[in-house]
Amino acid sequence: MKDKILSFLKSALKTLERIWSQLLHRASVKQEEIRKNYWALPVTSRERIRLIAICTSILMLGIVIGLAVNVNRPVKLEKSDKSLKIEKTGVMELRLQGVELNPNIYIFQTAVKASVPVELNVPGRLAFNAEKAKVLSARAPGRVERIFAFDGAEVSLGSAVVEVYSPEFISAQQEYLLSSQTAKVLEANKTMSDLLGDARITQQAAANRMRNLGAGDGDIKSLERSGRTQSNLVMRSPLQGIVVKRAVEPGSVVNAGDVLVTLANQKELWFLGNVYEQDIRKIQKGQTMILRSQSYPDKEFIATANYIAPVIDPETHALLIRCDVENSEGLLRPDMYVSAKLKVGEAEAVVVPQSAIVRVREMRYVIIKIGSDTFRRFVVKGYDLDGKRFAVTEGLEPGMQVLTDGAVLLNDRFAKQEE
C-alpha cells in the first residue's frame, strides 16, 4: 500500500513539473511577444504605458502604507469646557471657559439710547412725469416721410423729430404767400389802404393755420423770406428729453389726431408708492420722502408728495401716493423699483451697526457680553435706519455690552453648541 502511494506521488510530481515547465515556456513566449509588441508601438504610446504603470505602483504602495498605519485607529477626544444654556424664552447663554476672543475681530460697544426718526416704508416704482410729457400727433392727414429721432434718442427743444408730407400744409403755405404778396401790393398803393387791413388779417389767419398744423415761427419766417412752399412739414420737439415711444414708421399714412411719438424728460419723474390702510393717517400732501434704489445704495433722492388717491385699490388694498422726484443727475430710470421712507415722528431706541444684527430667517438677534467668558444671544425688534444702522426698540437695554463686530462668527459657535 505504501509503495502504491509513493508511486502515485512520484507520478503526480512529474506531472506537475511537466505542467510547470509548459507554463514557464508559454509565459516566456508570451513575454517575448509582449516585448516585441511594446517596442513596435510609437514612442508616445510607450510613454503612456510607462506612466500608467508608475501611477498604478504608487496607488498600490499607498494602499499598503494605509493598511500598515491603520488610519481608523480610535482617537481620544478631550472633554470640552464649553457649555450652552437655553432658557424657556429662547435666550441662549454660551460659556467659553479658557477661550479668549481676539479683540481685533470681536469688538464690543456699550449700548446707548438715542433719539431716532420713526419712518414709514413705502414701496413703489418710478414713472415719467405725465404732466411734463408731450405727444406729437398729426394735425392733418398725410404721410410720414422721415423720422429723425427713434426710440430712446435724446432730443432738445426745437430739434427735428418727424417729417410729414401734408397737402393741407402746402395749401396753408400758399394761402400765406398770397396774402403776404397782396398786403405788400396794397401797402405800396396808398389809395387802397382800406383793403390793407383785411389783407393783414388774412395773412395772420394763414400763419395761425400753419401753426395749428405744427409749423413753428421759424418755418413761417423762412417761408416769407424764400417765397417758396415746402412740400413736407418738419415737426419739432417741444421739450428737452428723450423719445419714449414711436408709433409710426417711415412711409406710414396718418390721419388727423394719430399719435406719432411720445416725448418725456427723464430728469422729471414720478414716484408711485403704495401706502397700506393702517398707515393712511400718517401721510399728507407736501411731505418729503427719501428714496433709495438698489442700483445706487449709497445715494438718497428727494421726493415730494403731490397727490394722494381718493380711493383704495381693491386689488392691493393700498392707497396710491404720487411724488415729484428730483433726478437732476439723470441716474434714476422709469419703471425702477425703489423704496421710500417717510419720517412720521421720533422715538427712543438703541442704535447699533448693521453688523451687530444676526439675521436668522425672520428673526433678528444680538449677542451681549455678561462676563469675561460668558455671552448671551436673544431676539430684538426694531427697524433699519439708513442701510448702515439698526434701531433696536425692544430687547436691548442701555449699558449692555453689545457685540458689534464678529457677531456672525460668534453666532456660529452658538449654533455648533446647540447641535
Short mmCIF file of C-alpha atoms in Angstrom, two decimals, residues 19-33:
data_model
loop_
_atom_site.label_atom_id
_atom_site.label_comp_id
_atom_site.label_asym_id
_atom_site.label_seq_id
_atom_site.Cartn_x
_atom_site.Cartn_y
_atom_site.Cartn_z
CA ILE A 19 2.81 21.38 -16.39
CA TRP A 20 5.02 23.97 -14.66
CA SER A 21 7.63 23.77 -17.41
CA GLN A 22 4.90 24.20 -20.03
CA LEU A 23 3.59 27.25 -18.19
CA LEU A 24 7.05 28.78 -17.95
CA HIS A 25 7.60 28.15 -21.65
CA ARG A 26 4.28 29.74 -22.57
CA ALA A 27 4.99 32.66 -20.24
CA SER A 28 8.39 33.28 -21.80
CA VAL A 29 6.89 33.10 -25.28
CA LYS A 30 4.11 35.49 -24.26
CA GLN A 31 6.62 37.79 -22.60
CA GLU A 32 8.72 37.89 -25.72
CA GLU A 33 5.61 38.60 -27.80
#
